[in-house]
PDB file of C-alpha atoms and ligand atoms in Angstrom:
ATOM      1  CA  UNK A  22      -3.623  30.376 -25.344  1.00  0.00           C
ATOM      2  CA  UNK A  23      -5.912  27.241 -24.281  1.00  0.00           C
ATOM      3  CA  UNK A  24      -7.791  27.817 -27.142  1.00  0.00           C
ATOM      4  CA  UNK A  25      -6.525  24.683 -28.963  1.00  0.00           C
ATOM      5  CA  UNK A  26      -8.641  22.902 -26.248  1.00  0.00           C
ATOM      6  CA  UNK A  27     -11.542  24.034 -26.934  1.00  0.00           C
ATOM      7  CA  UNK A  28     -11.574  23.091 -30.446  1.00  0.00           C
ATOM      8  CA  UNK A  29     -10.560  19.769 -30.112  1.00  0.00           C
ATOM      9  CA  UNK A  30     -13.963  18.226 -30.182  1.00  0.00           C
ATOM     10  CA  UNK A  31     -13.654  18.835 -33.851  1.00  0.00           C
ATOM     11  CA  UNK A  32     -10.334  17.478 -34.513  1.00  0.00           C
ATOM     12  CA  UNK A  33      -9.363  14.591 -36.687  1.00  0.00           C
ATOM     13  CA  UNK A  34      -7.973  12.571 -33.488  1.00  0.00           C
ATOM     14  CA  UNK A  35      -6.529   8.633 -34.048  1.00  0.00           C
ATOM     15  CA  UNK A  36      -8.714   5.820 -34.314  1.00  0.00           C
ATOM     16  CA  UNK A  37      -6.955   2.783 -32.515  1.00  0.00           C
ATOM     17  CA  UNK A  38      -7.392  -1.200 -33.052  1.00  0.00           C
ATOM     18  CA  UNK A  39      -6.397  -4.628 -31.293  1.00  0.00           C
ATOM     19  CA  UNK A  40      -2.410  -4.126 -32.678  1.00  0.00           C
ATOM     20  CA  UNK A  41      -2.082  -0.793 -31.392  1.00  0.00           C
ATOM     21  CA  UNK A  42      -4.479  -0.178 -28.769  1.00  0.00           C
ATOM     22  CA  UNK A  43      -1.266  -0.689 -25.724  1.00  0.00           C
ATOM     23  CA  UNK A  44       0.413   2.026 -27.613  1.00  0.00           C
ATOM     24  CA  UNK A  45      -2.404   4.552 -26.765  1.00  0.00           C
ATOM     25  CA  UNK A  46      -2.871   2.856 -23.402  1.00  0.00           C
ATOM     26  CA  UNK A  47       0.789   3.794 -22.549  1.00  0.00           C
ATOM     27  CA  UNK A  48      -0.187   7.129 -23.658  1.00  0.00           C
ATOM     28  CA  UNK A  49      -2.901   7.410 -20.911  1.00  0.00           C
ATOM     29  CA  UNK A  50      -0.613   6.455 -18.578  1.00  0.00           C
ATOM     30  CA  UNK A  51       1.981   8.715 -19.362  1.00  0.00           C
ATOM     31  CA  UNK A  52       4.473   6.218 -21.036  1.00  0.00           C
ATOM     32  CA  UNK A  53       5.758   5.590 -24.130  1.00  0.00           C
ATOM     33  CA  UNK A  54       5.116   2.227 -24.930  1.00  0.00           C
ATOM     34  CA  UNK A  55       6.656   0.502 -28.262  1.00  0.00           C
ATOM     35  CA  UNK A  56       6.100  -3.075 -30.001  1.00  0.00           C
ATOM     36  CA  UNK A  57       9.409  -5.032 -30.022  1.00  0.00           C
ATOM     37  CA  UNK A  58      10.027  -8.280 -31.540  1.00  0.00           C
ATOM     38  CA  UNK A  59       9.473 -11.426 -28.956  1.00  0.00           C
ATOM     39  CA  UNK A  60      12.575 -12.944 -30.554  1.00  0.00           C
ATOM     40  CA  UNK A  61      15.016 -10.512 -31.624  1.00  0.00           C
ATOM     41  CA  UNK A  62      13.642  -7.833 -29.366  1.00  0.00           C
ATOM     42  CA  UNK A  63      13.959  -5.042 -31.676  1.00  0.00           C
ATOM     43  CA  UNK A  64      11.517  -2.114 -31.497  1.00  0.00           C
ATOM     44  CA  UNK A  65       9.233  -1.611 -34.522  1.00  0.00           C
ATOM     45  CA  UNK A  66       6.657   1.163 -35.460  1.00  0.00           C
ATOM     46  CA  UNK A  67       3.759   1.231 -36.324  1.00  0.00           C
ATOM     47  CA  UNK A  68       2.868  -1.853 -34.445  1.00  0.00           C
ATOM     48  CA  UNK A  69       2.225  -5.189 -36.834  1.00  0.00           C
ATOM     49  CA  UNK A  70       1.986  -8.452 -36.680  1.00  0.00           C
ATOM     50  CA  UNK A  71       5.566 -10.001 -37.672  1.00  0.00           C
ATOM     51  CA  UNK A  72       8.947  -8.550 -37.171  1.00  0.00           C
ATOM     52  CA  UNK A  73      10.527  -7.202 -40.402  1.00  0.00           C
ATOM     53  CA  UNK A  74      13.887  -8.156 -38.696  1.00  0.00           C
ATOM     54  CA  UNK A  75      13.179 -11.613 -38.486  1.00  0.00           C
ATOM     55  CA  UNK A  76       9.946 -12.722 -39.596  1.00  0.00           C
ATOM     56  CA  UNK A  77       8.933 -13.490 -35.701  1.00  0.00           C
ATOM     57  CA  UNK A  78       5.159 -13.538 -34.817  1.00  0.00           C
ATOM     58  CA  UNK A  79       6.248 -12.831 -30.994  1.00  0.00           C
ATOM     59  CA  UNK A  80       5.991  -9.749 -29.839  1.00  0.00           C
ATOM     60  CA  UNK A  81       6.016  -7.623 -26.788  1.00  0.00           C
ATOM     61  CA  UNK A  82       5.416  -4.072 -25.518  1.00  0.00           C
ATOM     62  CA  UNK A  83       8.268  -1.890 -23.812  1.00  0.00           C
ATOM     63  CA  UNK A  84       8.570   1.385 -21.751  1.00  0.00           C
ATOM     64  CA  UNK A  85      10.440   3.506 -23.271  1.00  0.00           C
ATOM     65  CA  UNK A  86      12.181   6.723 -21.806  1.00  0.00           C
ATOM     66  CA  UNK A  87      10.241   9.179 -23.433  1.00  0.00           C
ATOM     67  CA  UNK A  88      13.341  10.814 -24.860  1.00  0.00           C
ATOM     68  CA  UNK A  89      14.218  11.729 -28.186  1.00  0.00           C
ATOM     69  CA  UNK A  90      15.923  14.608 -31.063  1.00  0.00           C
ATOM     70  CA  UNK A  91      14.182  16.576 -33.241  1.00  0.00           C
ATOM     71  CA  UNK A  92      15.053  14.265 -36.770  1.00  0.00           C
ATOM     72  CA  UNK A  93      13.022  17.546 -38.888  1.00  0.00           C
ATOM     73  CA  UNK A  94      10.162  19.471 -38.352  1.00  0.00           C
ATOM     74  CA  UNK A  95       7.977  21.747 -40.312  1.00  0.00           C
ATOM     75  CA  UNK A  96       5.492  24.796 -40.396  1.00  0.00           C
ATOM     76  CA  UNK A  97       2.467  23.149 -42.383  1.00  0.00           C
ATOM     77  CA  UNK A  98       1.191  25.837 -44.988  1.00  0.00           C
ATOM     78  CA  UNK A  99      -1.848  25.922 -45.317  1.00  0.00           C
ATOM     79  CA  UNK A 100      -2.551  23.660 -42.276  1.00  0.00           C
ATOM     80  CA  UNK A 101      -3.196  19.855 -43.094  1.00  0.00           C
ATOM     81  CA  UNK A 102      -6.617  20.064 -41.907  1.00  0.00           C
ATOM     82  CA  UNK A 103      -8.608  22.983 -42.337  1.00  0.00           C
ATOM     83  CA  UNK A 104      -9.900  22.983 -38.771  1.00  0.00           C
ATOM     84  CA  UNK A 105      -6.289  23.285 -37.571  1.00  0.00           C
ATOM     85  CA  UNK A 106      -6.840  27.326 -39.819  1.00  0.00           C
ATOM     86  CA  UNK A 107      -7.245  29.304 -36.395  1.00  0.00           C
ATOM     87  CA  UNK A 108      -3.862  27.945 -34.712  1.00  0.00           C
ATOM     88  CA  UNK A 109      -1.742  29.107 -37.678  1.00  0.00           C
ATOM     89  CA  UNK A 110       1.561  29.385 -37.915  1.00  0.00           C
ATOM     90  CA  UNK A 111       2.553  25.634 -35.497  1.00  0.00           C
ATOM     91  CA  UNK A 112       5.054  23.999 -35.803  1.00  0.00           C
ATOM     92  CA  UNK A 113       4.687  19.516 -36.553  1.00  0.00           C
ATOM     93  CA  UNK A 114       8.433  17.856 -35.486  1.00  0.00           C
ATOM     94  CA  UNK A 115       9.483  14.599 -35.874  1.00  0.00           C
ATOM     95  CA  UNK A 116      11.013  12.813 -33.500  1.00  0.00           C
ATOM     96  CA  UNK A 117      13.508  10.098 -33.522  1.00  0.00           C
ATOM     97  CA  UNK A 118      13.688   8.149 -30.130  1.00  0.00           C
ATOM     98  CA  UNK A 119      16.434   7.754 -27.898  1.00  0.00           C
ATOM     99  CA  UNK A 120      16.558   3.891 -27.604  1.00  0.00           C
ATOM    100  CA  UNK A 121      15.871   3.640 -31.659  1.00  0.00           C
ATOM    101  CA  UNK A 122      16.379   6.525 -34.210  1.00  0.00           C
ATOM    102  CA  UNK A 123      14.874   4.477 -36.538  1.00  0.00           C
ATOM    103  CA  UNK A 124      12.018   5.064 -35.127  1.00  0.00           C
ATOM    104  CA  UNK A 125      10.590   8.860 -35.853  1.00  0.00           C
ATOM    105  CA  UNK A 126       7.416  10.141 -34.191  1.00  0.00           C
ATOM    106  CA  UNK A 127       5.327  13.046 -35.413  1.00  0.00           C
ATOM    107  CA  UNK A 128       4.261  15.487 -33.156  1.00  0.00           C
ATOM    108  CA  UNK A 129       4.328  19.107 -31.581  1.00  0.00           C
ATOM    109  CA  UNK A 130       6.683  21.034 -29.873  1.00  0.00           C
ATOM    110  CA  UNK A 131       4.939  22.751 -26.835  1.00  0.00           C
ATOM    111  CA  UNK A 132       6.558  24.983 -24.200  1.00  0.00           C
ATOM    112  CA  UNK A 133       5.052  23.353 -21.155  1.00  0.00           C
ATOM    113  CA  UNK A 134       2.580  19.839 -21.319  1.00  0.00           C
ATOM    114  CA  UNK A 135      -0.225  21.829 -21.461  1.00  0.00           C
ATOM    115  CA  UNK A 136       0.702  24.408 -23.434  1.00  0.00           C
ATOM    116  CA  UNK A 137      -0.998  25.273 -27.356  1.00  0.00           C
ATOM    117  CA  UNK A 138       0.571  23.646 -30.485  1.00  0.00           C
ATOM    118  CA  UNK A 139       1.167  27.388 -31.381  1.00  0.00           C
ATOM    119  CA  UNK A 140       3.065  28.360 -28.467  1.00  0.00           C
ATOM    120  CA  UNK A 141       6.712  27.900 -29.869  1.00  0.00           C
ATOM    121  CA  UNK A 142       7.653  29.363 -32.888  1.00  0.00           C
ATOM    122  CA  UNK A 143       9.378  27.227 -35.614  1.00  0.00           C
ATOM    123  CA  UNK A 144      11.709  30.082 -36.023  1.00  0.00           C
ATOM    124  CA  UNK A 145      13.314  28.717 -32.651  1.00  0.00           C
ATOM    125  CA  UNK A 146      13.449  25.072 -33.699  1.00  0.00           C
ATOM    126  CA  UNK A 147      16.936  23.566 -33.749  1.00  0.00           C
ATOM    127  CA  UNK A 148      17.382  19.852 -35.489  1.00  0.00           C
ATOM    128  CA  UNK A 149      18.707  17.931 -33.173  1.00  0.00           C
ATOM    129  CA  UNK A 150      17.815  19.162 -30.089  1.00  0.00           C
ATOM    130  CA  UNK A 151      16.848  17.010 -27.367  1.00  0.00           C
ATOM    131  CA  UNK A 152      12.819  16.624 -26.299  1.00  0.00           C
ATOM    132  CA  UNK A 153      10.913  14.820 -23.954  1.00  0.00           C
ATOM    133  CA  UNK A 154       7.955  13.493 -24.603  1.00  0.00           C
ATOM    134  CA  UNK A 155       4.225  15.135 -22.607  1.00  0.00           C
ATOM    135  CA  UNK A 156       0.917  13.440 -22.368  1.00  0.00           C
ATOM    136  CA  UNK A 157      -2.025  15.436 -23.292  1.00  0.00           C
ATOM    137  CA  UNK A 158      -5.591  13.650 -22.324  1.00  0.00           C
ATOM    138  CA  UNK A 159      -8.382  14.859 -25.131  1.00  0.00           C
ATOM    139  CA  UNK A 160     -10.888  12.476 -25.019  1.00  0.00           C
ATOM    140  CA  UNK A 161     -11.848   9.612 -22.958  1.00  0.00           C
ATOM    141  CA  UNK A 162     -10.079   6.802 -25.403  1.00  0.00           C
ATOM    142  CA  UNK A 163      -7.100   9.322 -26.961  1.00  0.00           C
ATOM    143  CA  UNK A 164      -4.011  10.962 -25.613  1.00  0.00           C
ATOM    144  CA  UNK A 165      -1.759  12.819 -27.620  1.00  0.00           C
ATOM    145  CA  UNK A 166       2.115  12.811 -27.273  1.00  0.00           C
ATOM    146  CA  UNK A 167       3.436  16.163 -27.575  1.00  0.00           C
ATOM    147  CA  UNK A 168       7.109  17.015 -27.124  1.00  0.00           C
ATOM    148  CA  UNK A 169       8.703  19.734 -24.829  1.00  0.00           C
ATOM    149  CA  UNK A 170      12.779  20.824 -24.931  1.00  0.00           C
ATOM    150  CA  UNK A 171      15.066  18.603 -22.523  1.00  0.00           C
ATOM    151  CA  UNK A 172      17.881  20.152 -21.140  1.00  0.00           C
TER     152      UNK A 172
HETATM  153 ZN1   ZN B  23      12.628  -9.979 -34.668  1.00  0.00          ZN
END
């Protein structure tokens, strides 16, 4: 079952840079953090330089609940990366957040925080059921969000 930890030295993990880097610092803290326009204060993902709202270079970062719906989700076949092979079937949902739908992130469904991206079959996977979002430390500089069911 922990086995996805141990290969995560070899995963493709996210690189991060100057616009993004409080996103993955939320992360580490165990927050959802999301850009939002300085001006018209509307939430925007990825994070970027002006608001496509209103053309505003002001920005700022938010705390967000951490609550969301599953928008879709999917059983990637063959997995997207081959080094992903030995965790076959897992499920990849995508999330739209509570405080902007517009706003869909990708993830896994897990059945506790710790728990393997394997550990909850697709099979059970309901759209628009409510998640949560769970903060998995794998390196030093990167921690995932992965999504457990809300109740
Ligand atoms: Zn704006």
């Amino acid at each position: 079952m922990a086995g996805d930890e141990k290969m995560i030295a070899s995963w493709p993990l996210p690189t991060t840079n100057d616009h993004d880097a409080p996103f993955w610092q939320g992360a580490r803290r165990g927050v959802v953090v999301m850009e939002a326009c300085g001006s018209c204060g509307k939430l925007r993902f990825p994070p970027r330089p002006m608001c496509p709202s209103c053309h505003s270079r002001q920005q700022q970062w938010r705390e967000l609940s951490g609550r969301g719906r599953i928008w879709s989700f999917i059983v990637p076949h063959p997995p997207l990366f081959p080094v992903f092979n030995p965790l076959a079937p897992y499920n990849v949902i995508v999330v739209e957040l509570e405080e902007e739908p517009a706003i869909r992130l990708v993830g896994n469904l897990v059945s506790e925080p710790a728990g393997p991206i394997n550990g909850v079959s697709a099979e059970t996977i309901r759209i628009g059921e409510p998640v949560q979002a769970v903060f998995v430390p794998v390196t030093d500089d990167v921690t995932l969000i992965r999504w457990i069911r809300r109740r």
